[in-house]
PDB file of N, CA and C in Angstrom:
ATOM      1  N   UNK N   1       7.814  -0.765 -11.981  1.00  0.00           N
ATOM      2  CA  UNK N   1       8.933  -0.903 -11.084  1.00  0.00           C
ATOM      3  C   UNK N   1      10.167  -1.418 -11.799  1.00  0.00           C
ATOM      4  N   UNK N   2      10.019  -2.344 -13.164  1.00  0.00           N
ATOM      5  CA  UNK N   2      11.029  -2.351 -13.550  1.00  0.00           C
ATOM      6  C   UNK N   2      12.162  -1.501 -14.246  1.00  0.00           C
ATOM      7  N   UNK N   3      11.645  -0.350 -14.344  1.00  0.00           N
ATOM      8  CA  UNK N   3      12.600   0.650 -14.769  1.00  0.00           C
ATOM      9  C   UNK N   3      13.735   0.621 -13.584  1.00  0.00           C
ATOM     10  N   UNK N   4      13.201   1.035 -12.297  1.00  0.00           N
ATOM     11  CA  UNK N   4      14.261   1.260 -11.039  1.00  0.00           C
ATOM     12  C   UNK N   4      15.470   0.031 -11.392  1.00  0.00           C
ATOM     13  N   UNK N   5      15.003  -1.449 -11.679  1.00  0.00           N
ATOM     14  CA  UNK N   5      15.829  -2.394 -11.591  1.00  0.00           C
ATOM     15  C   UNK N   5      17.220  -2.217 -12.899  1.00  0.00           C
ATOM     16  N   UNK N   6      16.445  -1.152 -13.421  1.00  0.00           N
ATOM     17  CA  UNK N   6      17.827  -0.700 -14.686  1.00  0.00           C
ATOM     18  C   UNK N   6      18.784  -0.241 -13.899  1.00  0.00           C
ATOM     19  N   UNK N   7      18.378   0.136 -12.769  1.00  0.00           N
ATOM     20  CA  UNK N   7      19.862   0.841 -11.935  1.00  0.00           C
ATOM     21  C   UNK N   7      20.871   0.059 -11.651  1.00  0.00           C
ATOM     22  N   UNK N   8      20.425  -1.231 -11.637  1.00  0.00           N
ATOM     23  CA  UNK N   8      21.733  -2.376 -11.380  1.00  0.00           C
ATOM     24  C   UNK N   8      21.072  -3.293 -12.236  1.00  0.00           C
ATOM     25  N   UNK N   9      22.058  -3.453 -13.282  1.00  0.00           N
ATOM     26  CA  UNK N   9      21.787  -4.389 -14.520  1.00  0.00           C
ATOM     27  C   UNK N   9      22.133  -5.453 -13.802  1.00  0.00           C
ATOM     28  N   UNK N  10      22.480  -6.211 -13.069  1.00  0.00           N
ATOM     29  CA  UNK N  10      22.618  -7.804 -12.692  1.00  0.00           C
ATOM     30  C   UNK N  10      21.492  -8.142 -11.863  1.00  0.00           C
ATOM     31  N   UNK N  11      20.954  -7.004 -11.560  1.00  0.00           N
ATOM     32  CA  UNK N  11      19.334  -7.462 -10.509  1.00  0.00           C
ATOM     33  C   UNK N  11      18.346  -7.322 -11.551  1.00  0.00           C
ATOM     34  N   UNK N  12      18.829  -6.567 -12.330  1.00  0.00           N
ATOM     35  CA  UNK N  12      17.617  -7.025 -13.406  1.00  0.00           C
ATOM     36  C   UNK N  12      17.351  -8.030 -14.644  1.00  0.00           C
ATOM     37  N   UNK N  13      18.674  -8.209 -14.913  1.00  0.00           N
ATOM     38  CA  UNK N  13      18.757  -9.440 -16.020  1.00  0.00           C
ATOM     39  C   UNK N  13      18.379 -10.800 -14.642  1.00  0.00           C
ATOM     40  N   UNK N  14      18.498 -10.460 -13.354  1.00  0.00           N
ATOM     41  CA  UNK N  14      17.933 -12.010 -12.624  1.00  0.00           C
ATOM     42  C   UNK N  14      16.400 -11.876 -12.676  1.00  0.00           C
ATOM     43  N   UNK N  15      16.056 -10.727 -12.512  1.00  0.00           N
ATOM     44  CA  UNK N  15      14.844 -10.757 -12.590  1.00  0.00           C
ATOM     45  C   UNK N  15      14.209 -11.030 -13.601  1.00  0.00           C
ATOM     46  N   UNK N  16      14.661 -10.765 -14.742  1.00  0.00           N
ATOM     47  CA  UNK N  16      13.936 -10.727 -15.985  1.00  0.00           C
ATOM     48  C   UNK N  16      13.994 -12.487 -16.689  1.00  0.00           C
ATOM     49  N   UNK N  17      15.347 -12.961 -16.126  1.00  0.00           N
ATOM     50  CA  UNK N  17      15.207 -14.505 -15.967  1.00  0.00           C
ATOM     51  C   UNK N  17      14.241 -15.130 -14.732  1.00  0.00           C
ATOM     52  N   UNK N  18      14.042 -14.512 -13.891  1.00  0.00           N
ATOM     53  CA  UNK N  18      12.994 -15.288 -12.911  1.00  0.00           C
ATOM     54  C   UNK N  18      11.082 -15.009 -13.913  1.00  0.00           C
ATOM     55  N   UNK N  19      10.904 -13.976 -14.524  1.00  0.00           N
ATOM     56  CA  UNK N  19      10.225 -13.779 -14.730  1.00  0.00           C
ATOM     57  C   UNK N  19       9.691 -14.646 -15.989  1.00  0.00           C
ATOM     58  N   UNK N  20      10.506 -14.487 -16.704  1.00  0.00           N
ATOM     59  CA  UNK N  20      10.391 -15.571 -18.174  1.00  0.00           C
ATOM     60  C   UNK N  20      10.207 -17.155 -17.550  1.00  0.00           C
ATOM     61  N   UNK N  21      11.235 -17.696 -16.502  1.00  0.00           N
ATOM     62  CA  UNK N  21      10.888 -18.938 -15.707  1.00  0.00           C
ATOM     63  C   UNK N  21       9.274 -19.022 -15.330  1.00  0.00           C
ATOM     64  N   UNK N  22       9.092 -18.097 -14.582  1.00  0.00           N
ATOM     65  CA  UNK N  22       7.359 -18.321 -14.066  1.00  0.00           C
ATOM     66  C   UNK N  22       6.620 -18.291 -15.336  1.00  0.00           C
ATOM     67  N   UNK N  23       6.872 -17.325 -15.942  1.00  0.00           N
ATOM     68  CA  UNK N  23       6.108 -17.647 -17.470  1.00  0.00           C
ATOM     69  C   UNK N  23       5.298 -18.705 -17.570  1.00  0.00           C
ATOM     70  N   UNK N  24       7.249 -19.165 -18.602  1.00  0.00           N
ATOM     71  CA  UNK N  24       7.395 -20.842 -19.403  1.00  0.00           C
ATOM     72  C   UNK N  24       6.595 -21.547 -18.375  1.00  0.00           C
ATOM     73  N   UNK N  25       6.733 -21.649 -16.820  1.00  0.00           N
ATOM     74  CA  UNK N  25       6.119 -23.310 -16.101  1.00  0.00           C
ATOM     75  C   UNK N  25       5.040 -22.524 -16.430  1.00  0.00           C
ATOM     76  N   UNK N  26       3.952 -21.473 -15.992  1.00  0.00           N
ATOM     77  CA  UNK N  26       2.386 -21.248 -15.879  1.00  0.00           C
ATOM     78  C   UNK N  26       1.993 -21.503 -17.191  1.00  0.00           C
ATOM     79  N   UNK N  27       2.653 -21.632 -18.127  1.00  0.00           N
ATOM     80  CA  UNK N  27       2.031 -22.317 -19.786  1.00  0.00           C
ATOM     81  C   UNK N  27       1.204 -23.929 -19.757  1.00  0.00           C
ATOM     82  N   UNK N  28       2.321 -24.152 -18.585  1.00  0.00           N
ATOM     83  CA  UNK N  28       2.296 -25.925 -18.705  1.00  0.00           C
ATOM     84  C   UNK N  28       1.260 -26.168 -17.158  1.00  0.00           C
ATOM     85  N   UNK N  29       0.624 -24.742 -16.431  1.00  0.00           N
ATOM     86  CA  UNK N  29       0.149 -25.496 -15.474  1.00  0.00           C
ATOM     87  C   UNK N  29      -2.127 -24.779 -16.087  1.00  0.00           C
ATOM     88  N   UNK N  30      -2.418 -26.186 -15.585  1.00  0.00           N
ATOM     89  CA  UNK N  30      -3.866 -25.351 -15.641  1.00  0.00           C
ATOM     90  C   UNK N  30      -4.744 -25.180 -13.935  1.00  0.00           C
ATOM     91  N   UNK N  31      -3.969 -25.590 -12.959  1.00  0.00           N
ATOM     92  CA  UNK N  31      -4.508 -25.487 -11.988  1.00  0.00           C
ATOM     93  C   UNK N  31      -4.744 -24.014 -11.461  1.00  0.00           C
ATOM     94  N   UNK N  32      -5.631 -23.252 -11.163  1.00  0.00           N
ATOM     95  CA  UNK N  32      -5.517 -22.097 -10.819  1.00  0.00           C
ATOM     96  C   UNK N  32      -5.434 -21.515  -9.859  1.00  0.00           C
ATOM     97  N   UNK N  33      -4.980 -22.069  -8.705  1.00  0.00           N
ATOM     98  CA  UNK N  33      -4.705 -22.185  -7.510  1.00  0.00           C
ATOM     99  C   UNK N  33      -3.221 -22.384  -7.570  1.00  0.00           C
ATOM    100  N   UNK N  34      -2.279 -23.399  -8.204  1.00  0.00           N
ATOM    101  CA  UNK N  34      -1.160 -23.189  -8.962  1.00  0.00           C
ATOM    102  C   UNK N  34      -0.894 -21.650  -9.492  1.00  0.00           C
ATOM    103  N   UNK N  35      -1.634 -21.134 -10.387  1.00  0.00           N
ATOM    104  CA  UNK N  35      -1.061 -19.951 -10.830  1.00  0.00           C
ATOM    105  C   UNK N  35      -1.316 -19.091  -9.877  1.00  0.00           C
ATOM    106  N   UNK N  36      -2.026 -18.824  -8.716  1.00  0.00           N
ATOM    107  CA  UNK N  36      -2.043 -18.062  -7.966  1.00  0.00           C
ATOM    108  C   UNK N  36      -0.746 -18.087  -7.133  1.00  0.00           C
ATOM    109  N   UNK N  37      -0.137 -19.268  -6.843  1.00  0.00           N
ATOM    110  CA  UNK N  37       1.005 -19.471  -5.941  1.00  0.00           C
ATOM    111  C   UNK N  37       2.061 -19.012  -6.739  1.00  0.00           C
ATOM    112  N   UNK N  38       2.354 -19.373  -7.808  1.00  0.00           N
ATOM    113  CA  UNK N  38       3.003 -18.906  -9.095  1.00  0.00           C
ATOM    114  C   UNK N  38       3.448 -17.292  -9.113  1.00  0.00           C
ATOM    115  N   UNK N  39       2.540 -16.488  -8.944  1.00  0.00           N
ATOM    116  CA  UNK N  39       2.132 -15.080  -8.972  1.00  0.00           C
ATOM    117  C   UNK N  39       2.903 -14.676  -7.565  1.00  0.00           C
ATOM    118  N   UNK N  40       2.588 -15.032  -6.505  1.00  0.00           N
ATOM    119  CA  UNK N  40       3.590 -15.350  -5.311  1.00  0.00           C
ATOM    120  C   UNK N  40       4.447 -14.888  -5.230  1.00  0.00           C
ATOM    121  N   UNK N  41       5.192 -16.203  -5.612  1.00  0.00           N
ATOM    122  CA  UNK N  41       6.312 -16.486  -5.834  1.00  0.00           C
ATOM    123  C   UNK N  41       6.958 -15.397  -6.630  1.00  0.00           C
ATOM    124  N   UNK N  42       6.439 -15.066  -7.756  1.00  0.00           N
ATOM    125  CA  UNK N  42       6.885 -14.097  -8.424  1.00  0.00           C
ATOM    126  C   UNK N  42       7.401 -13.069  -7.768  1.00  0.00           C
ATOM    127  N   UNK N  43       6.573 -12.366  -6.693  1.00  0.00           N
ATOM    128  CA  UNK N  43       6.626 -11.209  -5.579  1.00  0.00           C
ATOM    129  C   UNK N  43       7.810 -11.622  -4.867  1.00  0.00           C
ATOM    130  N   UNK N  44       7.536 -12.081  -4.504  1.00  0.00           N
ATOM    131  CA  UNK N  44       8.505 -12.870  -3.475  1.00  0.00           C
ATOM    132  C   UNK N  44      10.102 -12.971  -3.770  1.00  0.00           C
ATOM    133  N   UNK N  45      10.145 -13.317  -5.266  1.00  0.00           N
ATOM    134  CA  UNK N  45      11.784 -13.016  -5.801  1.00  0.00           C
ATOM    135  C   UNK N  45      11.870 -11.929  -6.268  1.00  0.00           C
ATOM    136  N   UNK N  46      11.171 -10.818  -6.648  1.00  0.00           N
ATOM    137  CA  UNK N  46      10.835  -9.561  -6.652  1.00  0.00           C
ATOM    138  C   UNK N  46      11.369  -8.606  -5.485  1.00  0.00           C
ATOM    139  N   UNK N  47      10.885  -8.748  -4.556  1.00  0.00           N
ATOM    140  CA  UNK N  47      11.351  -8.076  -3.317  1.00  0.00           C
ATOM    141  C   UNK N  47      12.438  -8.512  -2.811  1.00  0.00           C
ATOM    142  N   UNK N  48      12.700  -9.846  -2.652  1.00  0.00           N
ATOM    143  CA  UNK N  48      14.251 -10.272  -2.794  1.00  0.00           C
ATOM    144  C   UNK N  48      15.103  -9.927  -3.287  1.00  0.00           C
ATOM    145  N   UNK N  49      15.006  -9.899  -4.714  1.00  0.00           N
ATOM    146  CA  UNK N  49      16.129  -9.110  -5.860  1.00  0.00           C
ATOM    147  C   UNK N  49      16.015  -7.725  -5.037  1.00  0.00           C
ATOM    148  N   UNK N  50      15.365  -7.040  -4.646  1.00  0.00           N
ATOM    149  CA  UNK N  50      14.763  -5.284  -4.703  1.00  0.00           C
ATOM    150  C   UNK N  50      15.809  -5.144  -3.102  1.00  0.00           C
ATOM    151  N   UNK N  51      16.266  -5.934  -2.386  1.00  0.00           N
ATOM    152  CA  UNK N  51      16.543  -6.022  -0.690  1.00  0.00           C
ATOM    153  C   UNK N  51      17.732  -4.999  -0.617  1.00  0.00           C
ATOM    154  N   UNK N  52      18.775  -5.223  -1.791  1.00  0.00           N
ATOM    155  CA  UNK N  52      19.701  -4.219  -1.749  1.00  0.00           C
ATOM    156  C   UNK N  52      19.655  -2.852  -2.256  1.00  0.00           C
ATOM    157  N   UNK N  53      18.444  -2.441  -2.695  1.00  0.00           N
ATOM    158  CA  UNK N  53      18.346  -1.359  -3.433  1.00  0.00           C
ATOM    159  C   UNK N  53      17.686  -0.576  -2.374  1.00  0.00           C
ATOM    160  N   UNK N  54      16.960  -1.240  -1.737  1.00  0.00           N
ATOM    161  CA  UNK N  54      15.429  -0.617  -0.489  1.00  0.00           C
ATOM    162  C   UNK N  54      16.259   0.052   0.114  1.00  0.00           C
ATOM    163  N   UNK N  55      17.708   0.034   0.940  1.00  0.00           N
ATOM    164  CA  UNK N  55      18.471   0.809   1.803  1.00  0.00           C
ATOM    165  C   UNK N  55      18.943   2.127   0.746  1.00  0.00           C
ATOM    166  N   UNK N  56      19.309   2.156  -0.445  1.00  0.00           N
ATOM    167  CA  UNK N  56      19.701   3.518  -1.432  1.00  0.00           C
ATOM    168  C   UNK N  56      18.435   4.148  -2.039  1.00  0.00           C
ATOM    169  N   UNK N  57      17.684   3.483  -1.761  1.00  0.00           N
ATOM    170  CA  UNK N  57      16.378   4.053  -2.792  1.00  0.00           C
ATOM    171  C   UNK N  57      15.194   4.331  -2.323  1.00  0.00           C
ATOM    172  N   UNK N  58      14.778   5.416  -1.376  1.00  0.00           N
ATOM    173  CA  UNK N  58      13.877   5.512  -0.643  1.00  0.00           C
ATOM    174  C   UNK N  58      12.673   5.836  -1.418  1.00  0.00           C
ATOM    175  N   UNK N  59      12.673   5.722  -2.871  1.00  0.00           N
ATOM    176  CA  UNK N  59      11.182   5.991  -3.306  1.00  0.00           C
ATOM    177  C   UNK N  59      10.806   4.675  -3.571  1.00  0.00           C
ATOM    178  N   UNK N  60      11.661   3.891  -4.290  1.00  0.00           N
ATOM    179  CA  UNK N  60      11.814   2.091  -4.238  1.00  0.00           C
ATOM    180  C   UNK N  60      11.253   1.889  -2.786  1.00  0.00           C
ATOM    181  N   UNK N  61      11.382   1.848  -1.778  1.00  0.00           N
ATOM    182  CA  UNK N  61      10.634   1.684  -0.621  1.00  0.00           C
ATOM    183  C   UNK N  61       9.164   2.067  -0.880  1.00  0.00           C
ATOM    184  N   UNK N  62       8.336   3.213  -1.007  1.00  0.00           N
ATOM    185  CA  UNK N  62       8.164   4.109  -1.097  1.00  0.00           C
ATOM    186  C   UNK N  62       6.648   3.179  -2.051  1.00  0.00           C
ATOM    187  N   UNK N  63       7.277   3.075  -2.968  1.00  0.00           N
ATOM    188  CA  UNK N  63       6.557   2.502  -4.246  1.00  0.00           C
ATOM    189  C   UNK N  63       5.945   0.983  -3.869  1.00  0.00           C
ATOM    190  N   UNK N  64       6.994  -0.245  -2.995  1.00  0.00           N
ATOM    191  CA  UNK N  64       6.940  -1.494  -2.522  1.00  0.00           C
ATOM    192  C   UNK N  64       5.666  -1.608  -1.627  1.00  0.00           C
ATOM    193  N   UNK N  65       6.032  -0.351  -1.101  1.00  0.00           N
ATOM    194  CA  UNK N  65       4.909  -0.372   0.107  1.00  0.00           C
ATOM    195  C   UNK N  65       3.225  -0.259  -0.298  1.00  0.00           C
ATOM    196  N   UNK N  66       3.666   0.718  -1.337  1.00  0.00           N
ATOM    197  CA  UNK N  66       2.005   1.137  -2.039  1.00  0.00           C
ATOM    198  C   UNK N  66       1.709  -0.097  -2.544  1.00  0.00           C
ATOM    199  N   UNK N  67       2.110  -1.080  -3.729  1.00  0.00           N
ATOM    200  CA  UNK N  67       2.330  -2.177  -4.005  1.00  0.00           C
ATOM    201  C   UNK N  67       1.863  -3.148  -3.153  1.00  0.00           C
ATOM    202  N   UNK N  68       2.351  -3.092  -1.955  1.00  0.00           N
ATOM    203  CA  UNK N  68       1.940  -4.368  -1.094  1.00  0.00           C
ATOM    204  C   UNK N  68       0.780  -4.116  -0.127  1.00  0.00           C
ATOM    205  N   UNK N  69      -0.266  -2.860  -0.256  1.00  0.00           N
ATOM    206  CA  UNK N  69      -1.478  -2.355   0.614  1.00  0.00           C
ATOM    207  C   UNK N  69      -2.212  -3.796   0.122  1.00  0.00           C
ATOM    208  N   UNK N  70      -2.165  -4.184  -0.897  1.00  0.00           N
ATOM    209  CA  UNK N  70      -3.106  -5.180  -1.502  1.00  0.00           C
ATOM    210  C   UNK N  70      -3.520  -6.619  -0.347  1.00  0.00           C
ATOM    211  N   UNK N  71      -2.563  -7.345  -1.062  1.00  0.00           N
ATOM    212  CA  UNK N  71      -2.621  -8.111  -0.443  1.00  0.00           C
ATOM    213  C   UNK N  71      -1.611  -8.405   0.900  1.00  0.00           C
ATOM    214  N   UNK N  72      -2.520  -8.858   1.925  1.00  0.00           N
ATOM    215  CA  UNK N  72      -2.475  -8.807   3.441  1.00  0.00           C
ATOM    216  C   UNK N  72      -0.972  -9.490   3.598  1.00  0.00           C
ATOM    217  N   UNK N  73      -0.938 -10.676   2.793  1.00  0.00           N
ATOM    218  CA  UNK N  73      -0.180 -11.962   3.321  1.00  0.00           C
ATOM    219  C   UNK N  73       1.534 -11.656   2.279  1.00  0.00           C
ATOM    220  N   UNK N  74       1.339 -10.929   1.340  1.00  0.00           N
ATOM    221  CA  UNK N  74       2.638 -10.054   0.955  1.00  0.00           C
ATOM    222  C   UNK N  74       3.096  -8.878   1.886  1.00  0.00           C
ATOM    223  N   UNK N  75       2.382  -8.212   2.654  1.00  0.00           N
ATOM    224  CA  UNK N  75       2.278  -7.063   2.993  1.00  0.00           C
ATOM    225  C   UNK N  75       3.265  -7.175   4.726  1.00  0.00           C
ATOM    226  N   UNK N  76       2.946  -8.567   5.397  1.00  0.00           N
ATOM    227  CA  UNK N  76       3.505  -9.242   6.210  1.00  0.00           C
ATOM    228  C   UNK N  76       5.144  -9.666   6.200  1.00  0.00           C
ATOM    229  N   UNK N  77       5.064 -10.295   4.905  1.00  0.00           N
ATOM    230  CA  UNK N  77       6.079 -10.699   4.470  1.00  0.00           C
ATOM    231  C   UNK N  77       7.269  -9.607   3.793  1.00  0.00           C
ATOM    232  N   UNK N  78       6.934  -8.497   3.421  1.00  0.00           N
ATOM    233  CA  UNK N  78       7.630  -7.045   3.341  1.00  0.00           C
ATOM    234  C   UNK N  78       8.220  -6.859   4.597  1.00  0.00           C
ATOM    235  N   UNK N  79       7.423  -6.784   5.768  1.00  0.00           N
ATOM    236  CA  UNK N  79       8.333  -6.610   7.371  1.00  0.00           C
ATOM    237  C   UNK N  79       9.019  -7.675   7.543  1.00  0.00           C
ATOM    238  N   UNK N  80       8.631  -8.943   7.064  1.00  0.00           N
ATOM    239  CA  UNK N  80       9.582  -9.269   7.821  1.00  0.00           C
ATOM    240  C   UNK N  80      11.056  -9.267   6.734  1.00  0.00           C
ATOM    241  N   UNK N  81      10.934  -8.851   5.654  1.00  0.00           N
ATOM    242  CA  UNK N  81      12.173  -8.605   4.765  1.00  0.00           C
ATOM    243  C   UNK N  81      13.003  -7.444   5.561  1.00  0.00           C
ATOM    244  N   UNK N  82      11.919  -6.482   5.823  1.00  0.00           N
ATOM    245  CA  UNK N  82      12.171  -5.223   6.299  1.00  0.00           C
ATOM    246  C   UNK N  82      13.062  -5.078   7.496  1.00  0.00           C
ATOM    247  N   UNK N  83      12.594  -6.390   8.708  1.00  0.00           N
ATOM    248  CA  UNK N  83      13.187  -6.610   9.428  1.00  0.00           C
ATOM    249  C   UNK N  83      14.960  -7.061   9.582  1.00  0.00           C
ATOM    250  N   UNK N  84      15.135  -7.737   8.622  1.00  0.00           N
ATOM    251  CA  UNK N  84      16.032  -7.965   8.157  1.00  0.00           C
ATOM    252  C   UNK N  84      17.417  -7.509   7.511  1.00  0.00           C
ATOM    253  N   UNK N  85      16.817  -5.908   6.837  1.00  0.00           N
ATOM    254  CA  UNK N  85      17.580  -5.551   6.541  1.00  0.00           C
ATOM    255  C   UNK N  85      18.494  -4.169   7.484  1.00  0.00           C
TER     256      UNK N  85
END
């Protein structure tokens, strides 16, 4: 998915700084229940950054959705982004 985010270089240099952030802290954490929330979170500013693109980019939709069949409690949280926009 990060190729799409080349389409707007300022959503992707944030992303690519949110991503290096979760990194660096999951180095310093050993709880693994921590890195699961971690991983999250990750999604979570992921689809955030992605909010303005989802209305021009209907395969970016398309792709989010396949992405989020997984897990239940991301998959929730997509509508209600969805809702939103």
């Amino acid at each position: 998915m990060i190729q799409y985010l080349a389409l707007d270089k300022d959503l992707f240099l944030q992303y690519y700084q949110l991503h290096l952030f979760l990194h660096h802290l999951q180095l310093f954490l050993l709880d693994f229940q921590l890195l699961i929330l971690l991983d999250f979170l990750e999604d979570l500013l992921f689809l955030h950054l992605l909010r303005s693109l989802i209305h021009h980019h209907q395969i970016l939709k398309e792709l989010i959705l396949h992405y989020l069949q997984g897990p239940i409690h991301l998959y929730h949280l997509y509508h209600q982004f969805d809702q939103k926009l």
